[in-house]
PDB file of C-alpha atoms in Angstrom:
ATOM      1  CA  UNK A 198      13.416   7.868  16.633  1.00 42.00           C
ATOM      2  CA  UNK A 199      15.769   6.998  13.506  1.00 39.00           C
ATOM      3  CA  UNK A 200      15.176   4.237  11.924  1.00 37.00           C
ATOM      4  CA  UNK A 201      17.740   1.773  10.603  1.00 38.00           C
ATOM      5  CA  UNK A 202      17.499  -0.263   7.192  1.00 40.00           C
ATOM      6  CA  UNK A 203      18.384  -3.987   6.804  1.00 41.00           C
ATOM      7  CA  UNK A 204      19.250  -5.261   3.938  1.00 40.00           C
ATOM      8  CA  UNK A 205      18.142  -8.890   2.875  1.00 43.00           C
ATOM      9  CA  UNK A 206      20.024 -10.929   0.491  1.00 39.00           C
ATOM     10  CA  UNK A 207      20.081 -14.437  -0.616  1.00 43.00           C
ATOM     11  CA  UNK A 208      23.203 -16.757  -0.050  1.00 40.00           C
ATOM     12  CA  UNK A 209      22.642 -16.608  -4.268  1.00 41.00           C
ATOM     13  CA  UNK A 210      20.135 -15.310  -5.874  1.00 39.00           C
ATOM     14  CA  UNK A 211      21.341 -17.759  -8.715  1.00 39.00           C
ATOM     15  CA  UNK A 212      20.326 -20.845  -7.156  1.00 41.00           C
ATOM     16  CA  UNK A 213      16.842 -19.168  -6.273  1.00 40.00           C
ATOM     17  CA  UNK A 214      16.104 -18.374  -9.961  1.00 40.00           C
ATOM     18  CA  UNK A 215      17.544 -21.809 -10.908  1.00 40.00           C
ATOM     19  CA  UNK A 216      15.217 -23.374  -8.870  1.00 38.00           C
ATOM     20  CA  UNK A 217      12.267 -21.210  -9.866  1.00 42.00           C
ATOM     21  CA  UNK A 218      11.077 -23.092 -12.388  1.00 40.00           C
ATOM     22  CA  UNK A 219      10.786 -26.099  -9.720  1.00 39.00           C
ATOM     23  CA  UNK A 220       9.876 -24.305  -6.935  1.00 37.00           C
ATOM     24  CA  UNK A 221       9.857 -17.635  -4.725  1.00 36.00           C
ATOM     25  CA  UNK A 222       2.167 -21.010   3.046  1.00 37.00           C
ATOM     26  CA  UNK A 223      -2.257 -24.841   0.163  1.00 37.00           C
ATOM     27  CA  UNK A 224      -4.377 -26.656   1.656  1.00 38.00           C
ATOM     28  CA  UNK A 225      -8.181 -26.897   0.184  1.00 38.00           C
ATOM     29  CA  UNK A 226     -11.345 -24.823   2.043  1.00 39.00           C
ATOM     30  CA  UNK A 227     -12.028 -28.301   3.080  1.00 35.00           C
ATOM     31  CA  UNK A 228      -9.479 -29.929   5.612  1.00 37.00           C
ATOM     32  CA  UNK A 229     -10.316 -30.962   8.440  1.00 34.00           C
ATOM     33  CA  UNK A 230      -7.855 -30.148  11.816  1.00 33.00           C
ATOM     34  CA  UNK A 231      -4.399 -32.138  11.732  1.00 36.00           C
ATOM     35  CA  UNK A 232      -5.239 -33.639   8.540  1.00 41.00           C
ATOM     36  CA  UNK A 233      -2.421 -33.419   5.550  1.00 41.00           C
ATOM     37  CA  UNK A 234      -2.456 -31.134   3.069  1.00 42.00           C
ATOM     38  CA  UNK A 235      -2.346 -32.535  -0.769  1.00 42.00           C
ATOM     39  CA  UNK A 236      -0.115 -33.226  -2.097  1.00 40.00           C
ATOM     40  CA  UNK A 237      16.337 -15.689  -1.063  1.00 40.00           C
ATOM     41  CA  UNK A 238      17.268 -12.624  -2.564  1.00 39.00           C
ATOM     42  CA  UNK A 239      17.670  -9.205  -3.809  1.00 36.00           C
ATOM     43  CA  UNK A 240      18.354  -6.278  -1.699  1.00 32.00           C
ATOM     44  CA  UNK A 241      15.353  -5.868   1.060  1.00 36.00           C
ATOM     45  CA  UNK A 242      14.953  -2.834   2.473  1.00 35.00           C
ATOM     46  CA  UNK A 243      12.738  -3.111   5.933  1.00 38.00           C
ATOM     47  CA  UNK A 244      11.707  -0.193   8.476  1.00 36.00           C
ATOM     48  CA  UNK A 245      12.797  -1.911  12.000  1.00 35.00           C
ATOM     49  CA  UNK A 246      10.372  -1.250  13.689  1.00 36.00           C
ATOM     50  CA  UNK A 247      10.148  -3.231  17.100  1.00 36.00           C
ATOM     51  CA  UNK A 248       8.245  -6.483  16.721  1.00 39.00           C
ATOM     52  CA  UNK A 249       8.267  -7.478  20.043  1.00 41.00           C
ATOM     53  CA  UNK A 250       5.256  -9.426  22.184  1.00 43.00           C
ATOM     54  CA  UNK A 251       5.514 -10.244  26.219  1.00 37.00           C
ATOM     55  CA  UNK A 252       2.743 -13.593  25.801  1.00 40.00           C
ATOM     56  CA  UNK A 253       1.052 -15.071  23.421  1.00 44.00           C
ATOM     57  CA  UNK A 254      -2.901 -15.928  23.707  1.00 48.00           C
ATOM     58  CA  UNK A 255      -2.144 -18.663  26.379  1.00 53.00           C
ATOM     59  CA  UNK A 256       0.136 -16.371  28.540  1.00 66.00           C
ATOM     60  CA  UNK A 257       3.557 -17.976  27.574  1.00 85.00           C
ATOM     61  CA  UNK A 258       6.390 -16.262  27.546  1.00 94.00           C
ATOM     62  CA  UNK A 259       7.882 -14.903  24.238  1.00 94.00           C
ATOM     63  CA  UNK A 260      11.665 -13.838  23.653  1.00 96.00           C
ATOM     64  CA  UNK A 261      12.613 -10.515  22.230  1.00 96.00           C
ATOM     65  CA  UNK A 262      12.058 -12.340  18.266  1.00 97.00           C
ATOM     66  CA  UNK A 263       8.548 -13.103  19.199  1.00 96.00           C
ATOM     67  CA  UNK A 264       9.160 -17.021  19.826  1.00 97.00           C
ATOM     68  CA  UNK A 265       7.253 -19.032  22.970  1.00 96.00           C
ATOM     69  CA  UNK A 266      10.332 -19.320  25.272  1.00 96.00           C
ATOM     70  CA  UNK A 267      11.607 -23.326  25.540  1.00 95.00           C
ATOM     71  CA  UNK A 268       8.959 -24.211  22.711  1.00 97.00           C
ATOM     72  CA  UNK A 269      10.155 -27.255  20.568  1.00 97.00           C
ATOM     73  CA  UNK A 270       9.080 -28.643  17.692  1.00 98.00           C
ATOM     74  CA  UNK A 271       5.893 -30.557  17.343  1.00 98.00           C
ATOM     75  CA  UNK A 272       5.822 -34.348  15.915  1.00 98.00           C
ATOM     76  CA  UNK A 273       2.821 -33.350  13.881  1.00 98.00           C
ATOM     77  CA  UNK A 274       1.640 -29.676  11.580  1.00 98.00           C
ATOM     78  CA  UNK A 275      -0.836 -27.742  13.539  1.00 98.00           C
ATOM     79  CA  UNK A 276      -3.784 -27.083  11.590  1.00 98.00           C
ATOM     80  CA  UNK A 277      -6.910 -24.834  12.574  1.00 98.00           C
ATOM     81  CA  UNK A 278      -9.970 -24.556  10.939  1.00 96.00           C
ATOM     82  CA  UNK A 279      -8.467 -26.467   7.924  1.00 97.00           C
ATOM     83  CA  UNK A 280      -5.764 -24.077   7.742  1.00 98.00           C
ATOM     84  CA  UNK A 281      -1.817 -25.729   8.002  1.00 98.00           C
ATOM     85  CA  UNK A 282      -0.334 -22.867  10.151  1.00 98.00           C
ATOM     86  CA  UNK A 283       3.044 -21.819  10.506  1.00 98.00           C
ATOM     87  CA  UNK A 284       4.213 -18.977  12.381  1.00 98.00           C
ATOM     88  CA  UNK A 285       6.067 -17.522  15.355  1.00 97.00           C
ATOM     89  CA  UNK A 286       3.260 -19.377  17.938  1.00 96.00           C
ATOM     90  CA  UNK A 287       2.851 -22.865  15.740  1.00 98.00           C
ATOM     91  CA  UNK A 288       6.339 -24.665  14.806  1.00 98.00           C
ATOM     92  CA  UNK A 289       6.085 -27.612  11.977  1.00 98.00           C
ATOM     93  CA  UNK A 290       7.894 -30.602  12.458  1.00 98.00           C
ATOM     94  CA  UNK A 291      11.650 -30.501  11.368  1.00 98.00           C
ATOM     95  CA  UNK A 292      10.693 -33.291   9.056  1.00 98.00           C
ATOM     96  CA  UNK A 293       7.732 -32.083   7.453  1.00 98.00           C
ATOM     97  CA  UNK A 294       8.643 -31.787   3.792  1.00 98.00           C
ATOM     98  CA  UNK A 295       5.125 -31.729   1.567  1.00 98.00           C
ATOM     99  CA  UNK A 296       7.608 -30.194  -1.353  1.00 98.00           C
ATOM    100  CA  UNK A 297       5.971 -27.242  -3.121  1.00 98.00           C
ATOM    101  CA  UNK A 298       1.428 -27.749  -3.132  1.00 98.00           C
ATOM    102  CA  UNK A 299       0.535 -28.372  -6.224  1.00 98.00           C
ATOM    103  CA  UNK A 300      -3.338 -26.508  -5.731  1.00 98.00           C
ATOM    104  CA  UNK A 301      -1.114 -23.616  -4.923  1.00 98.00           C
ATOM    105  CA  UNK A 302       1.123 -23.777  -8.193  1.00 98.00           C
ATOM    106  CA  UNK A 303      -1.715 -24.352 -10.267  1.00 98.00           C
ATOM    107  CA  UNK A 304      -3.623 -21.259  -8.716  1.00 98.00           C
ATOM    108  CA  UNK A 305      -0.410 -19.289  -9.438  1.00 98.00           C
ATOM    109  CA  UNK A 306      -0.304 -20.121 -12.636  1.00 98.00           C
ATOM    110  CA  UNK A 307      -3.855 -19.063 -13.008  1.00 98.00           C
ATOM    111  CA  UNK A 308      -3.425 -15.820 -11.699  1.00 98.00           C
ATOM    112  CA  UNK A 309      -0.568 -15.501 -13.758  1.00 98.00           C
ATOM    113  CA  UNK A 310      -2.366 -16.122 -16.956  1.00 98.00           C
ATOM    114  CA  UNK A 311      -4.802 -13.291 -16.016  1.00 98.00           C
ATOM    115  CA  UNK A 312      -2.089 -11.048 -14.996  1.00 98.00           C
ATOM    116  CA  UNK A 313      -0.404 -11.284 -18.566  1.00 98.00           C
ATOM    117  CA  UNK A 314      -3.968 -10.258 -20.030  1.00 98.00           C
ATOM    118  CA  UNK A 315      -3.573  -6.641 -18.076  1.00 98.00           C
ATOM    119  CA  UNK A 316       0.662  -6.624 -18.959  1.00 98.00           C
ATOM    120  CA  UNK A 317       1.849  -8.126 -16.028  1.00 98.00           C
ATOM    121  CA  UNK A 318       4.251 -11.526 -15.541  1.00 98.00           C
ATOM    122  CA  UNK A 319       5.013 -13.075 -12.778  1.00 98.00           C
ATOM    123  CA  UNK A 320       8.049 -15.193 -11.431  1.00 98.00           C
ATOM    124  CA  UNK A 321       6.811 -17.472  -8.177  1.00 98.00           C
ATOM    125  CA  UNK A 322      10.863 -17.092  -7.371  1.00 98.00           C
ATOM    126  CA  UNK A 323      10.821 -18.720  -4.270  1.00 98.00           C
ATOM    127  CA  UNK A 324       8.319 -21.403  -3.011  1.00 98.00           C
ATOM    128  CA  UNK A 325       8.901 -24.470  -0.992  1.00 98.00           C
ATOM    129  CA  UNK A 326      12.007 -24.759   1.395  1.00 98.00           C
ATOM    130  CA  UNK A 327      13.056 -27.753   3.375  1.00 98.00           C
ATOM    131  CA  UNK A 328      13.706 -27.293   7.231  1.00 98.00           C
ATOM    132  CA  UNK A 329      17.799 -27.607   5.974  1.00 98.00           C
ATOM    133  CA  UNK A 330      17.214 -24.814   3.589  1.00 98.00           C
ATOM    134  CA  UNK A 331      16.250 -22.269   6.290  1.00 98.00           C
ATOM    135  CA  UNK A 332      18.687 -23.337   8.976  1.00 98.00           C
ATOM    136  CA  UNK A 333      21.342 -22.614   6.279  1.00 98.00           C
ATOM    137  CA  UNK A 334      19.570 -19.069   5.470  1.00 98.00           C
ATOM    138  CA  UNK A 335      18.294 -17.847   8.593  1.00 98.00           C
ATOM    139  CA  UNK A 336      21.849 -18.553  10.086  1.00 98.00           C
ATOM    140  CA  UNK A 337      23.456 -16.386   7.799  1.00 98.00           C
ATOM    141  CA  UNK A 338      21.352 -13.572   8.132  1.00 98.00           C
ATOM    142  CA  UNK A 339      22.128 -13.894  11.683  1.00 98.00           C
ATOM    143  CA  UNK A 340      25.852 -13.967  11.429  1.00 98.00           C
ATOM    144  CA  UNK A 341      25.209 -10.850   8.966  1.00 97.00           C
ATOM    145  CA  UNK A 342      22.720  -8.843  10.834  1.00 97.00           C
ATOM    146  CA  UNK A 343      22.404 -10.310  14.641  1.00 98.00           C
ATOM    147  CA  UNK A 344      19.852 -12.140  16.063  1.00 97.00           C
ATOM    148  CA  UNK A 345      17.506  -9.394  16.793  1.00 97.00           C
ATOM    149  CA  UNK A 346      17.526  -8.313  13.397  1.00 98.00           C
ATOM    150  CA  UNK A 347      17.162 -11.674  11.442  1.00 98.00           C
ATOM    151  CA  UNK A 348      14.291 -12.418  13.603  1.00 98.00           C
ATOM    152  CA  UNK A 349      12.163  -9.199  11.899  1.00 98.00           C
ATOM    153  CA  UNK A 350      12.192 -10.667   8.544  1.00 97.00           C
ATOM    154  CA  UNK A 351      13.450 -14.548   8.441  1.00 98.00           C
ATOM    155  CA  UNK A 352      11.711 -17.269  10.172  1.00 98.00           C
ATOM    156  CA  UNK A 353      13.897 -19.667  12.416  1.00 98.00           C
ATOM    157  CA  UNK A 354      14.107 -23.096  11.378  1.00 98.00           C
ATOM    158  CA  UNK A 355      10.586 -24.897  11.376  1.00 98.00           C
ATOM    159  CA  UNK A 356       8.625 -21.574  11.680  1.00 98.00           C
ATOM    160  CA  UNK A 357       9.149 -20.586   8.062  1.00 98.00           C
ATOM    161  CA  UNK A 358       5.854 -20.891   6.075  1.00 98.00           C
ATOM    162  CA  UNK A 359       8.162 -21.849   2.996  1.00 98.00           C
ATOM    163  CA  UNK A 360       8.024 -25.158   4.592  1.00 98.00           C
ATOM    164  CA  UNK A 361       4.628 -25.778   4.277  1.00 98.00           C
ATOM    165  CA  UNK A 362       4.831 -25.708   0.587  1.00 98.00           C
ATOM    166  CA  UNK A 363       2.454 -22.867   0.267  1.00 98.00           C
ATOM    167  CA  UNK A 364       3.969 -19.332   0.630  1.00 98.00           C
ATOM    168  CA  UNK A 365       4.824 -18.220  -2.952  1.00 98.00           C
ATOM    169  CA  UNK A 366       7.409 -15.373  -3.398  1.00 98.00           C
ATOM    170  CA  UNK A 367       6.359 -13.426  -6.203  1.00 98.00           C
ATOM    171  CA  UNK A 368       8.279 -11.072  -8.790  1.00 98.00           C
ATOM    172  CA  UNK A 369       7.530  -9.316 -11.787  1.00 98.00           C
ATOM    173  CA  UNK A 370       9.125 -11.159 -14.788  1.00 98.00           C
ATOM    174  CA  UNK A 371      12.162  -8.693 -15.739  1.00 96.00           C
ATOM    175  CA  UNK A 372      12.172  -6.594 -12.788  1.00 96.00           C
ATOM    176  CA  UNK A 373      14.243  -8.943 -11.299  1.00 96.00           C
ATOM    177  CA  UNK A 374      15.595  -5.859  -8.968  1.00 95.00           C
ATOM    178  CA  UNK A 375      13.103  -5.773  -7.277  1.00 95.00           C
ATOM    179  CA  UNK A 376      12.463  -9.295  -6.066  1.00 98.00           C
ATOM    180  CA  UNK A 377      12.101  -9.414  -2.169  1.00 97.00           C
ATOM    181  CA  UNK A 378      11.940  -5.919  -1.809  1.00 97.00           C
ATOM    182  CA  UNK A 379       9.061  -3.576  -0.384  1.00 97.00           C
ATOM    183  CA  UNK A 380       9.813  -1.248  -3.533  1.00 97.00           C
ATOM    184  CA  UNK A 381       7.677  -4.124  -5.780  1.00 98.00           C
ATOM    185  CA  UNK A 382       4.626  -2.985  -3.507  1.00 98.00           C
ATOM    186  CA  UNK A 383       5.114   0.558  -4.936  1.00 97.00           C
ATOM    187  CA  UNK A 384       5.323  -0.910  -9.244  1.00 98.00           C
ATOM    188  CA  UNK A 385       2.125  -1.272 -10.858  1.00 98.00           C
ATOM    189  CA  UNK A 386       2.834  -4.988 -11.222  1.00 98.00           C
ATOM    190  CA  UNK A 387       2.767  -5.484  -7.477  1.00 98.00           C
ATOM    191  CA  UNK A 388      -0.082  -3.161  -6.919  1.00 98.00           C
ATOM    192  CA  UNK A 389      -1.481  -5.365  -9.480  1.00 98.00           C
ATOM    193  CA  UNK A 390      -1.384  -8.678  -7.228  1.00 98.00           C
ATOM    194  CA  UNK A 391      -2.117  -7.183  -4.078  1.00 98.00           C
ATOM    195  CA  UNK A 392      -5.653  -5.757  -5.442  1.00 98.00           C
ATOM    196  CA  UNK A 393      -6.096  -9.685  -7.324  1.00 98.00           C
ATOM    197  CA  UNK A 394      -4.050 -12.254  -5.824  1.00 98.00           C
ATOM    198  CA  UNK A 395      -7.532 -13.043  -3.440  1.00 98.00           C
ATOM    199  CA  UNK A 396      -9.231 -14.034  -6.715  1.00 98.00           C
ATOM    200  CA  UNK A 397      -6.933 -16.758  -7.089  1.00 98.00           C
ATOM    201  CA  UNK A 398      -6.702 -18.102  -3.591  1.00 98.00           C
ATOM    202  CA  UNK A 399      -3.756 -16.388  -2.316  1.00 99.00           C
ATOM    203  CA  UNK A 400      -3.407 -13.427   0.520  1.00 98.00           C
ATOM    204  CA  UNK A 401      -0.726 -11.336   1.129  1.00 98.00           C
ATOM    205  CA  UNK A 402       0.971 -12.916   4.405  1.00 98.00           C
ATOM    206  CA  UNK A 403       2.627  -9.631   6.127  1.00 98.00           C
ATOM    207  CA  UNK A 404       0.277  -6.931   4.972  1.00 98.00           C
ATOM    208  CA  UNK A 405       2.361  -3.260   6.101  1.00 97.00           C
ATOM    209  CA  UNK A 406       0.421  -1.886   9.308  1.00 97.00           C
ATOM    210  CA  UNK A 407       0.192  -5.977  10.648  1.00 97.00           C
ATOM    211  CA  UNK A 408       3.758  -6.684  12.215  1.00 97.00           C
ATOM    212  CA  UNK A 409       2.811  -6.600  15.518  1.00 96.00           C
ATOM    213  CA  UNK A 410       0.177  -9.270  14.295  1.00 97.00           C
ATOM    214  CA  UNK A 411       2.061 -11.417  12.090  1.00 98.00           C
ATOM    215  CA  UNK A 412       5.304 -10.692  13.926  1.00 97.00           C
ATOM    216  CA  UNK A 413       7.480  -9.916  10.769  1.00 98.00           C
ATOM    217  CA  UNK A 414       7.780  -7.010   8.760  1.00 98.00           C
ATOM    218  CA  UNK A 415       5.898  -6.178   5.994  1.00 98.00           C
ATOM    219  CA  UNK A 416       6.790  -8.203   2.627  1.00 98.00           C
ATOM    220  CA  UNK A 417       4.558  -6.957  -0.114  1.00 98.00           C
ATOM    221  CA  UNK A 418       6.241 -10.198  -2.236  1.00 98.00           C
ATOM    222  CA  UNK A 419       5.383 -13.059   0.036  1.00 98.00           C
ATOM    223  CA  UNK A 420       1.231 -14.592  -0.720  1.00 98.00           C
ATOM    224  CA  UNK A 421       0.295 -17.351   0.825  1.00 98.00           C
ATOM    225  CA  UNK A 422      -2.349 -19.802  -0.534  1.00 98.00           C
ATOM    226  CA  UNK A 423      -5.194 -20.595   1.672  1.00 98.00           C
ATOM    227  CA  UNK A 424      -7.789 -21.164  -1.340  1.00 98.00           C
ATOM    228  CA  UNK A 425     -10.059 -18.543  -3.051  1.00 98.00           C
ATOM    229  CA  UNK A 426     -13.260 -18.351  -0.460  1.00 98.00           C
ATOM    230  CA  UNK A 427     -10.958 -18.301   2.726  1.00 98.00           C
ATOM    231  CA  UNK A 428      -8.799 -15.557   1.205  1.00 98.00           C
ATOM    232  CA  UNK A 429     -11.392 -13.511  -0.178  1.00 98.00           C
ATOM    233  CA  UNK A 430     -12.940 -13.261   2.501  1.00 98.00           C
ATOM    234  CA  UNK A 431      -9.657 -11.995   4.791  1.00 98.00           C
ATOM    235  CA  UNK A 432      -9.126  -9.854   1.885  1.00 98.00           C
ATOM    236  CA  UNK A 433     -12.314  -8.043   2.122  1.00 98.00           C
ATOM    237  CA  UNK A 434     -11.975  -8.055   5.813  1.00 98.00           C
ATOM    238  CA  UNK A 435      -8.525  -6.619   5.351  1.00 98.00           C
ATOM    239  CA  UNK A 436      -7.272  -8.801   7.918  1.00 98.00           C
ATOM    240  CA  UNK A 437      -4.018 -11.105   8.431  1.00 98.00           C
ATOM    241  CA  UNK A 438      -4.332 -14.916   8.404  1.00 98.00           C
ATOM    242  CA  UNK A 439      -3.763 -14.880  12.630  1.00 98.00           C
ATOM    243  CA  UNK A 440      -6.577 -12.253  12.725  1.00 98.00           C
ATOM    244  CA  UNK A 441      -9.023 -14.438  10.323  1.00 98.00           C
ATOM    245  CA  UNK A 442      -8.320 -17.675  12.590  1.00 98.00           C
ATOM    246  CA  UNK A 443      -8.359 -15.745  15.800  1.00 96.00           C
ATOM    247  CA  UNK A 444      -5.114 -16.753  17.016  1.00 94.00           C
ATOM    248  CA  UNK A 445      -3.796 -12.864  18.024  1.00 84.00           C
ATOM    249  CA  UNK A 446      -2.636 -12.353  21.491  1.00 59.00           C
TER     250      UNK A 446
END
């Protein structure tokens, strides 16, 4: 079977590097269920291959993006074993809008200060979005790639981990090329955070192998900060955040 390419791009990558320095999914080991937590792009090249479920753990009915047929929104962040989830199966609220974590930029910039020892710098180039901000981008990547498409790689509104404050898009400081795109997973710089980024509390979200798990494609720039025991120990299990909290169909 041939496989097609899509290509990813921000509305303007400008504004995501302008707000970079602000701003490309944490809660603590320690939260308890439903309590609070704490406190865009270059060229993307994905394989498309079919991410498609029939039901989800409860026997619901999915669409052809992965979605829970007639789902809405929920008035309140699902959270499981202390975990804030967001995903295809768990919807935030529309107005949940923590802003960027704070634990998670101060792990980041932790794990960048190690990173610079072995030659590496990062660029966290894409962080917190507010419900708006994805209605705006997921919209346009369906008007430029359909539905079907869009739903591989970009979250519909309220199902985007970049809500939650905690999913950090990560670059390598003047590869800038190469930001949101699976070629970073081949540079030494992202080999670099993929083999370390546990050490710091972060896990890569949609490990390559995993998208009939995670229900995206793979996205070797997109960590998500769960805390350093949690994600050590789904890094050592090599496992995705849906397989560590047992919520796969």
């Amino acid at each position: 079977m041939s496989k097609k390419r899509y290509y990813r791009f921000p509305i303007a990558l400008a504004s995501i590097l302008a707000i970079s320095g602000s701003l490309l999914v944490g809660c603590d080991d320690q939260k308890t269920e439903n309590q609070p937590s704490k406190s865009e792009q270059k060229a993307v090249t994905h394989d498309t291959t079919s991410i498609k479920k029939t039901t989800t753990n409860k026997e619901q009915k999915v669409d052809a993006g992965g979605y829970i047929e007639g789902q809405k929104l929920p008035k309140k962040p699902k959270y499981i074993k202390g975990i804030l989830v967001a995903s295809k199966q768990y919807p935030l609220p529309a107005d949940f809008a923590p802003g960027e974590n704070k634990d998670a930029r101060n792990a980041f910039e932790e794990l960048n200060a190690a990173a610079q020892l072995d030659g590496y710098k990062f660029n966290a180039f894409s962080t917190y979005r507010s419900y708006d901000r994805q209605v705006g981008l997921y919209d346009a990547y369906v008007k430029r790639d359909g539905k079907k498409a869009a739903d591989t790689y970009s979250a519909r509104p309220g199902y985007s981990e970049h809500q939650t404050g905690l999913a950090f898009d990560i670059g390598a400081v003047g590869d800038e090329a190469d930001f949101a795109d699976n070629k970073f997973g081949a540079t030494k710089a992202g080999q670099w955070l993929a083999k370390n980024a546990h050490k710091y509390g972060f896990i890569m979200r949609y490990p390559e192998g995993k998208e009939d798990v995670t229900g995206y494609m793979h996205e070797s720039w997109h960590f998500r900060y769960v805390g350093k025991k949690i994600a050590t120990e789904i890094y050592n299990k090599n496992e995705t955040l849906e397989e560590y909290l047992g919520i796969t169909d």
